[in-house]
Amino acid sequence: MSLIKDKINSKNLPKHIAIIMDGNGRWAKTRGEERTFGHRNAINAVRNAINACNEIDIPYLTLYTFSSENWSRPANEVSTLMNLLVETLLLEAEEIFSKGLRMHVIGNLEKLPPLVKEQLERVMELTKENTKGNLVLAISYGSQNEILNAVKSISSDVKEGKVDVENIDEKLFENYLYTKDFPPVDLLIRTSGEIRISNFLLWQIAYAELQFLDILWPDFTKDIFFQCIVDYQNKERRYGLTGDQINAQ
Ligand code: IPE
Ligand code: IPE
Ligand code: MG
């Protein structure tokens, strides 16, 4: 029984939590191991995040799994990460399914090795009827590229007369993003002590609460996650209003 979990107010849960799972390489290094050892030990932390969300019914969890910039890492690290993804999807698909989770993927999937794409598509298909929660993997994902692609698609729809320039607003724009079916991010967590966004969900975090944790990703536990939610609930989200206005609502 987790005491921290008991402090969570189930009436004020974030609908969408996004995590920048950072620090695997440093975790391995402090143990005198190769960076890839850190990636292998990251899987359990991923499980902790998914299970914690599932236990308290967070509807959307987005995990930054591999960025568009991560393609420039050494080839052996990239291939280890791709293999790990395939292995993990093979091992965990049933578990994801039986938890009632629907898996989605956002990012430039064209760049992925066929085996990774196949597994991702298989698990998305397997879980597409699930409604208890949504697990979104950001893979080969870059937010600036996502925004540029949206701009290109809108421009071509304007050119073809499908969209009127006057009608381009936030809502319409969002319909051109990978995340069009998901609510905005309420809480963004980054591990590893770095205080940066690294090209993740730039549009979608406009009003998110940001939490930067000093721990490295493989050390992430359910209790750490529950504490993040407690801290989130202690914030006043003002959206530009005054505190008095919020209290009067
Ligand atoms: C996050 O850990 C995993 C990925 C980016 C794929 P890192 O591999 O970035 O670990 P550090 O930040 O170098 O410690
Ligand atoms: C962000 O971490 C990407 C993922 C966690 C998948 P990085 O380790 O790639 O970010 P930077 O390079 O430190 O900004
Ligand atoms: Mg890193």
mmCIF file of C-alpha atoms and ligand atoms in Angstrom:
data_model
loop_
_atom_site.group_PDB
_atom_site.id
_atom_site.type_symbol
_atom_site.label_atom_id
_atom_site.label_comp_id
_atom_site.label_asym_id
_atom_site.label_seq_id
_atom_site.Cartn_x
_atom_site.Cartn_y
_atom_site.Cartn_z
ATOM 1 C CA MET A 1 0.000 0.000 0.000
ATOM 2 C CA SER A 2 1.439 3.302 -1.022
ATOM 3 C CA LEU A 3 0.973 6.201 1.394
ATOM 4 C CA ILE A 4 1.863 8.705 -1.293
ATOM 5 C CA LYS A 5 -0.835 7.295 -3.565
ATOM 6 C CA ASP A 6 -3.387 7.929 -0.808
ATOM 7 C CA LYS A 7 -2.620 11.653 -0.948
ATOM 8 C CA ILE A 8 -3.838 11.895 -4.532
ATOM 9 C CA ASN A 9 -7.179 13.609 -5.069
ATOM 10 C CA SER A 10 -8.983 11.459 -7.603
ATOM 11 C CA LYS A 11 -11.199 14.409 -8.611
ATOM 12 C CA ASN A 12 -8.319 16.532 -9.853
ATOM 13 C CA LEU A 13 -6.221 14.162 -11.903
ATOM 14 C CA PRO A 14 -4.205 15.306 -14.905
ATOM 15 C CA LYS A 15 -5.833 13.935 -18.057
ATOM 16 C CA HIS A 16 -2.603 13.805 -19.982
ATOM 17 C CA ILE A 17 0.871 13.215 -18.564
ATOM 18 C CA ALA A 18 3.943 13.290 -20.794
ATOM 19 C CA ILE A 19 7.370 12.055 -19.726
ATOM 20 C CA ILE A 20 10.840 12.753 -21.098
ATOM 21 C CA MET A 21 12.511 9.553 -19.957
ATOM 22 C CA ASP A 22 16.100 10.780 -19.699
ATOM 23 C CA GLY A 23 19.299 9.641 -18.009
ATOM 24 C CA ASN A 24 19.760 5.999 -19.050
ATOM 25 C CA GLY A 25 23.310 6.540 -20.303
ATOM 26 C CA ARG A 26 24.438 8.294 -17.122
ATOM 27 C CA TRP A 27 22.772 5.629 -14.977
ATOM 28 C CA ALA A 28 24.864 2.980 -16.746
ATOM 29 C CA LYS A 29 28.037 5.050 -16.587
ATOM 30 C CA THR A 30 27.884 5.422 -12.796
ATOM 31 C CA ARG A 31 27.841 1.620 -12.697
ATOM 32 C CA GLY A 32 30.835 1.320 -15.027
ATOM 33 C CA GLU A 33 28.638 -0.136 -17.783
ATOM 34 C CA GLU A 34 27.906 0.649 -21.437
ATOM 35 C CA ARG A 35 25.099 3.132 -22.175
ATOM 36 C CA THR A 36 22.968 0.329 -23.592
ATOM 37 C CA PHE A 37 22.907 -1.288 -20.129
ATOM 38 C CA GLY A 38 20.985 1.800 -19.022
ATOM 39 C CA HIS A 39 18.456 1.378 -21.820
ATOM 40 C CA ARG A 40 17.852 -2.240 -20.802
ATOM 41 C CA ASN A 41 17.244 -1.136 -17.235
ATOM 42 C CA ALA A 42 14.834 1.554 -18.393
ATOM 43 C CA ILE A 43 12.119 -0.963 -19.246
ATOM 44 C CA ASN A 44 11.166 -1.504 -15.634
ATOM 45 C CA ALA A 45 10.790 2.236 -15.108
ATOM 46 C CA VAL A 46 8.501 2.363 -18.150
ATOM 47 C CA ARG A 47 6.449 -0.421 -16.591
ATOM 48 C CA ASN A 48 6.258 1.570 -13.336
ATOM 49 C CA ALA A 49 4.933 4.644 -15.141
ATOM 50 C CA ILE A 50 2.357 2.657 -17.107
ATOM 51 C CA ASN A 51 1.162 0.722 -14.070
ATOM 52 C CA ALA A 52 0.914 3.822 -11.907
ATOM 53 C CA CYS A 53 -1.238 5.555 -14.547
ATOM 54 C CA ASN A 54 -3.357 2.454 -14.897
ATOM 55 C CA GLU A 55 -3.914 2.179 -11.135
ATOM 56 C CA ILE A 56 -5.257 5.691 -10.748
ATOM 57 C CA ASP A 57 -6.897 6.012 -14.174
ATOM 58 C CA ILE A 58 -4.884 8.657 -15.961
ATOM 59 C CA PRO A 59 -6.465 8.622 -19.442
ATOM 60 C CA TYR A 60 -3.371 9.607 -21.477
ATOM 61 C CA LEU A 61 0.313 8.885 -20.923
ATOM 62 C CA THR A 62 2.812 9.958 -23.591
ATOM 63 C CA LEU A 63 6.358 8.625 -23.347
ATOM 64 C CA TYR A 64 9.255 10.229 -25.218
ATOM 65 C CA THR A 65 10.931 7.042 -26.360
ATOM 66 C CA PHE A 66 13.188 8.124 -29.228
ATOM 67 C CA SER A 67 13.593 11.620 -30.662
ATOM 68 C CA SER A 68 14.226 12.594 -34.269
ATOM 69 C CA GLU A 69 17.629 13.829 -33.055
ATOM 70 C CA ASN A 70 18.434 10.464 -31.446
ATOM 71 C CA TRP A 71 18.963 9.014 -34.961
ATOM 72 C CA SER A 72 22.377 10.757 -34.864
ATOM 73 C CA ARG A 73 23.632 8.643 -31.938
ATOM 74 C CA PRO A 74 26.257 5.929 -32.580
ATOM 75 C CA ALA A 75 24.847 3.206 -34.840
ATOM 76 C CA ASN A 76 25.210 0.456 -32.224
ATOM 77 C CA GLU A 77 23.218 2.458 -29.673
ATOM 78 C CA VAL A 78 20.463 3.155 -32.223
ATOM 79 C CA SER A 79 20.241 -0.491 -33.194
ATOM 80 C CA THR A 80 20.191 -1.625 -29.551
ATOM 81 C CA LEU A 81 17.322 0.782 -28.909
ATOM 82 C CA MET A 82 15.421 -0.478 -31.958
ATOM 83 C CA ASN A 83 15.972 -4.121 -30.943
ATOM 84 C CA LEU A 84 14.869 -3.365 -27.398
ATOM 85 C CA LEU A 85 11.692 -1.833 -28.732
ATOM 86 C CA VAL A 86 10.857 -4.926 -30.761
ATOM 87 C CA GLU A 87 11.720 -7.228 -27.822
ATOM 88 C CA THR A 88 9.663 -5.196 -25.373
ATOM 89 C CA LEU A 89 6.647 -4.991 -27.664
ATOM 90 C CA LEU A 90 6.773 -8.756 -28.163
ATOM 91 C CA LEU A 91 6.994 -9.372 -24.424
ATOM 92 C CA GLU A 92 4.576 -6.731 -23.183
ATOM 93 C CA ALA A 93 1.828 -6.581 -25.823
ATOM 94 C CA GLU A 94 -0.449 -8.975 -23.954
ATOM 95 C CA GLU A 95 0.052 -7.070 -20.710
ATOM 96 C CA ILE A 96 -0.783 -3.747 -22.377
ATOM 97 C CA PHE A 97 -3.853 -5.353 -23.912
ATOM 98 C CA SER A 98 -5.062 -6.980 -20.691
ATOM 99 C CA LYS A 99 -4.721 -3.700 -18.788
ATOM 100 C CA GLY A 100 -7.278 -2.228 -21.174
ATOM 101 C CA LEU A 101 -4.778 0.185 -22.693
ATOM 102 C CA ARG A 102 -4.842 1.386 -26.249
ATOM 103 C CA MET A 103 -1.412 2.045 -27.712
ATOM 104 C CA HIS A 104 -0.743 4.875 -30.151
ATOM 105 C CA VAL A 105 2.478 5.991 -31.793
ATOM 106 C CA ILE A 106 3.440 9.530 -32.807
ATOM 107 C CA GLY A 107 6.475 10.456 -34.883
ATOM 108 C CA ASN A 108 8.023 9.860 -38.271
ATOM 109 C CA LEU A 109 7.476 6.111 -38.491
ATOM 110 C CA GLU A 110 8.771 5.936 -42.060
ATOM 111 C CA LYS A 111 12.307 6.106 -40.705
ATOM 112 C CA LEU A 112 11.910 3.056 -38.457
ATOM 113 C CA PRO A 113 13.294 -0.383 -39.371
ATOM 114 C CA PRO A 114 10.474 -2.564 -40.837
ATOM 115 C CA LEU A 115 10.509 -4.940 -37.861
ATOM 116 C CA VAL A 116 9.883 -2.082 -35.409
ATOM 117 C CA LYS A 117 7.110 -0.679 -37.588
ATOM 118 C CA GLU A 118 5.506 -4.097 -37.852
ATOM 119 C CA GLN A 119 5.468 -4.621 -34.097
ATOM 120 C CA LEU A 120 4.145 -1.147 -33.421
ATOM 121 C CA GLU A 121 1.371 -1.640 -35.957
ATOM 122 C CA ARG A 122 0.561 -5.056 -34.516
ATOM 123 C CA VAL A 123 0.168 -3.727 -30.971
ATOM 124 C CA MET A 124 -1.839 -0.691 -32.126
ATOM 125 C CA GLU A 125 -4.179 -3.032 -34.005
ATOM 126 C CA LEU A 126 -4.390 -5.470 -31.075
ATOM 127 C CA THR A 127 -5.351 -2.738 -28.621
ATOM 128 C CA LYS A 128 -7.471 -0.474 -30.807
ATOM 129 C CA GLU A 129 -10.767 -1.337 -29.087
ATOM 130 C CA ASN A 130 -9.406 -0.721 -25.570
ATOM 131 C CA THR A 131 -10.801 2.251 -23.676
ATOM 132 C CA LYS A 132 -9.400 2.187 -20.120
ATOM 133 C CA GLY A 133 -6.421 4.362 -20.964
ATOM 134 C CA ASN A 134 -4.149 5.503 -23.776
ATOM 135 C CA LEU A 135 -0.453 4.836 -24.005
ATOM 136 C CA VAL A 136 1.193 7.088 -26.571
ATOM 137 C CA LEU A 137 4.765 6.327 -27.638
ATOM 138 C CA ALA A 138 6.679 9.207 -29.226
ATOM 139 C CA ILE A 139 9.168 7.473 -31.485
ATOM 140 C CA SER A 140 11.340 9.136 -34.116
ATOM 141 C CA TYR A 141 9.445 12.194 -32.906
ATOM 142 C CA GLY A 142 10.392 15.851 -33.255
ATOM 143 C CA SER A 143 7.958 18.606 -32.410
ATOM 144 C CA GLN A 144 9.300 21.257 -34.795
ATOM 145 C CA ASN A 145 8.973 18.793 -37.651
ATOM 146 C CA GLU A 146 5.418 17.933 -36.553
ATOM 147 C CA ILE A 147 4.514 21.636 -36.579
ATOM 148 C CA LEU A 148 6.159 22.200 -39.983
ATOM 149 C CA ASN A 149 4.256 19.258 -41.441
ATOM 150 C CA ALA A 150 1.022 20.716 -40.083
ATOM 151 C CA VAL A 151 1.839 24.051 -41.726
ATOM 152 C CA LYS A 152 2.565 22.304 -45.026
ATOM 153 C CA SER A 153 -0.684 20.310 -44.922
ATOM 154 C CA ILE A 154 -2.749 23.374 -44.039
ATOM 155 C CA SER A 155 -1.069 25.344 -46.850
ATOM 156 C CA SER A 156 -1.901 22.672 -49.357
ATOM 157 C CA ASP A 157 -5.506 22.492 -48.113
ATOM 158 C CA VAL A 158 -5.738 26.279 -48.490
ATOM 159 C CA LYS A 159 -4.367 25.993 -52.014
ATOM 160 C CA GLU A 160 -6.931 23.342 -52.883
ATOM 161 C CA GLY A 161 -9.726 25.471 -51.427
ATOM 162 C CA LYS A 162 -10.470 23.030 -48.583
ATOM 163 C CA VAL A 163 -9.517 25.518 -45.866
ATOM 164 C CA ASP A 164 -10.198 29.253 -45.687
ATOM 165 C CA VAL A 165 -7.247 31.217 -44.258
ATOM 166 C CA GLU A 166 -9.678 33.152 -42.057
ATOM 167 C CA ASN A 167 -10.703 29.904 -40.377
ATOM 168 C CA ILE A 168 -7.219 28.905 -39.257
ATOM 169 C CA ASP A 169 -7.335 28.961 -35.470
ATOM 170 C CA GLU A 170 -5.861 26.881 -32.628
ATOM 171 C CA LYS A 171 -8.517 24.192 -32.962
ATOM 172 C CA LEU A 172 -8.035 23.788 -36.697
ATOM 173 C CA PHE A 173 -4.257 23.783 -36.327
ATOM 174 C CA GLU A 174 -4.400 21.029 -33.707
ATOM 175 C CA ASN A 175 -6.265 18.837 -36.148
ATOM 176 C CA TYR A 176 -3.110 18.681 -38.246
ATOM 177 C CA LEU A 177 -0.867 17.477 -35.408
ATOM 178 C CA TYR A 178 -0.121 13.832 -34.550
ATOM 179 C CA THR A 179 -1.877 14.483 -31.247
ATOM 180 C CA LYS A 180 -5.181 15.636 -32.759
ATOM 181 C CA ASP A 181 -7.164 13.016 -30.837
ATOM 182 C CA PHE A 182 -5.499 13.646 -27.473
ATOM 183 C CA PRO A 183 -6.143 16.353 -24.869
ATOM 184 C CA PRO A 184 -3.409 18.941 -24.180
ATOM 185 C CA VAL A 185 -0.632 17.893 -21.801
ATOM 186 C CA ASP A 186 -1.433 18.795 -18.180
ATOM 187 C CA LEU A 187 1.804 17.590 -16.636
ATOM 188 C CA LEU A 188 5.226 17.177 -18.229
ATOM 189 C CA ILE A 189 7.866 15.313 -16.257
ATOM 190 C CA ARG A 190 11.549 15.062 -17.197
ATOM 191 C CA THR A 191 14.041 12.944 -15.319
ATOM 192 C CA SER A 192 17.858 13.267 -15.271
ATOM 193 C CA GLY A 193 18.136 16.822 -13.937
ATOM 194 C CA GLU A 194 18.194 18.503 -17.358
ATOM 195 C CA ILE A 195 15.870 21.489 -17.538
ATOM 196 C CA ARG A 196 14.983 21.472 -21.217
ATOM 197 C CA ILE A 197 12.261 20.270 -23.546
ATOM 198 C CA SER A 198 14.411 18.711 -26.309
ATOM 199 C CA ASN A 199 11.896 19.202 -29.128
ATOM 200 C CA PHE A 200 9.021 17.426 -27.352
ATOM 201 C CA LEU A 201 5.349 18.447 -27.755
ATOM 202 C CA LEU A 202 6.097 22.169 -28.027
ATOM 203 C CA TRP A 203 2.539 23.109 -28.994
ATOM 204 C CA GLN A 204 0.849 20.627 -26.675
ATOM 205 C CA ILE A 205 2.614 21.794 -23.472
ATOM 206 C CA ALA A 206 1.489 25.434 -23.823
ATOM 207 C CA TYR A 207 -0.168 25.320 -20.386
ATOM 208 C CA ALA A 208 1.324 22.157 -18.897
ATOM 209 C CA GLU A 209 2.815 22.077 -15.417
ATOM 210 C CA LEU A 210 6.515 21.242 -15.758
ATOM 211 C CA GLN A 211 8.420 19.036 -13.341
ATOM 212 C CA PHE A 212 12.129 18.342 -13.610
ATOM 213 C CA LEU A 213 13.366 15.512 -11.406
ATOM 214 C CA ASP A 214 16.969 14.937 -10.379
ATOM 215 C CA ILE A 215 16.714 11.156 -10.572
ATOM 216 C CA LEU A 216 17.824 9.165 -13.615
ATOM 217 C CA TRP A 217 15.120 7.383 -15.598
ATOM 218 C CA PRO A 218 15.971 3.731 -14.631
ATOM 219 C CA ASP A 219 15.389 4.738 -10.972
ATOM 220 C CA PHE A 220 11.843 5.980 -11.637
ATOM 221 C CA THR A 221 9.282 4.294 -9.351
ATOM 222 C CA LYS A 222 5.526 4.347 -8.938
ATOM 223 C CA ASP A 223 5.864 6.346 -5.711
ATOM 224 C CA ILE A 224 7.989 8.980 -7.477
ATOM 225 C CA PHE A 225 5.241 9.211 -10.063
ATOM 226 C CA PHE A 226 2.486 9.481 -7.450
ATOM 227 C CA GLN A 227 4.483 12.247 -5.740
ATOM 228 C CA CYS A 228 4.622 14.117 -9.072
ATOM 229 C CA ILE A 229 0.830 14.001 -9.194
ATOM 230 C CA VAL A 230 0.521 15.206 -5.595
ATOM 231 C CA ASP A 231 2.858 18.127 -6.460
ATOM 232 C CA TYR A 232 0.813 18.828 -9.593
ATOM 233 C CA GLN A 233 -2.348 18.988 -7.494
ATOM 234 C CA ASN A 234 -0.763 21.544 -5.188
ATOM 235 C CA LYS A 235 -0.331 23.998 -8.069
ATOM 236 C CA GLU A 236 -2.889 26.598 -9.006
ATOM 237 C CA ARG A 237 -3.389 26.519 -12.770
ATOM 238 C CA ARG A 238 -4.372 30.063 -13.607
ATOM 239 C CA TYR A 239 -4.378 30.176 -17.424
ATOM 240 C CA GLY A 240 -3.693 33.897 -17.356
ATOM 241 C CA LEU A 241 -6.353 34.747 -14.771
ATOM 242 C CA THR A 242 -5.700 36.016 -11.256
ATOM 243 C CA GLY A 243 -5.696 33.698 -8.253
ATOM 244 C CA ASP A 244 -8.851 35.434 -6.964
ATOM 245 C CA GLN A 245 -10.663 34.779 -10.222
ATOM 246 C CA ILE A 246 -9.716 31.109 -10.045
ATOM 247 C CA ASN A 247 -10.898 30.826 -6.449
ATOM 248 C CA ALA A 248 -14.233 32.412 -7.350
ATOM 249 C CA GLN A 249 -14.910 29.812 -10.037
HETATM 250 C C1 IPE B 1 17.211 8.576 -22.485
HETATM 251 O O1 IPE B 1 18.445 8.381 -21.855
HETATM 252 C C2 IPE B 1 16.930 7.548 -23.551
HETATM 253 C C3 IPE B 1 16.944 8.051 -24.925
HETATM 254 C C4 IPE B 1 17.188 9.268 -25.267
HETATM 255 C C5 IPE B 1 16.681 7.098 -25.976
HETATM 256 P P1 IPE B 1 19.797 8.863 -22.519
HETATM 257 O O2 IPE B 1 20.298 7.784 -23.413
HETATM 258 O O3 IPE B 1 19.630 10.184 -23.170
HETATM 259 O O4 IPE B 1 20.738 8.984 -21.245
HETATM 260 P P2 IPE B 1 21.728 10.194 -20.905
HETATM 261 O O5 IPE B 1 20.903 11.436 -20.958
HETATM 262 O O6 IPE B 1 22.803 10.184 -21.935
HETATM 263 O O7 IPE B 1 22.216 9.888 -19.531
HETATM 264 C C1 IPE B 2 15.297 13.414 -25.053
HETATM 265 O O1 IPE B 2 16.462 13.024 -24.417
HETATM 266 C C2 IPE B 2 14.765 12.291 -25.900
HETATM 267 C C3 IPE B 2 14.246 11.141 -25.161
HETATM 268 C C4 IPE B 2 14.177 11.006 -23.856
HETATM 269 C C5 IPE B 2 13.739 10.066 -25.970
HETATM 270 P P1 IPE B 2 17.898 13.368 -25.028
HETATM 271 O O2 IPE B 2 18.897 12.776 -24.111
HETATM 272 O O3 IPE B 2 17.976 12.948 -26.444
HETATM 273 O O4 IPE B 2 17.904 14.951 -24.955
HETATM 274 P P2 IPE B 2 19.126 15.967 -24.963
HETATM 275 O O5 IPE B 2 19.974 15.603 -26.138
HETATM 276 O O6 IPE B 2 19.872 15.770 -23.677
HETATM 277 O O7 IPE B 2 18.520 17.313 -25.048
HETATM 278 MG MG MG B 3 19.732 12.081 -22.504
#
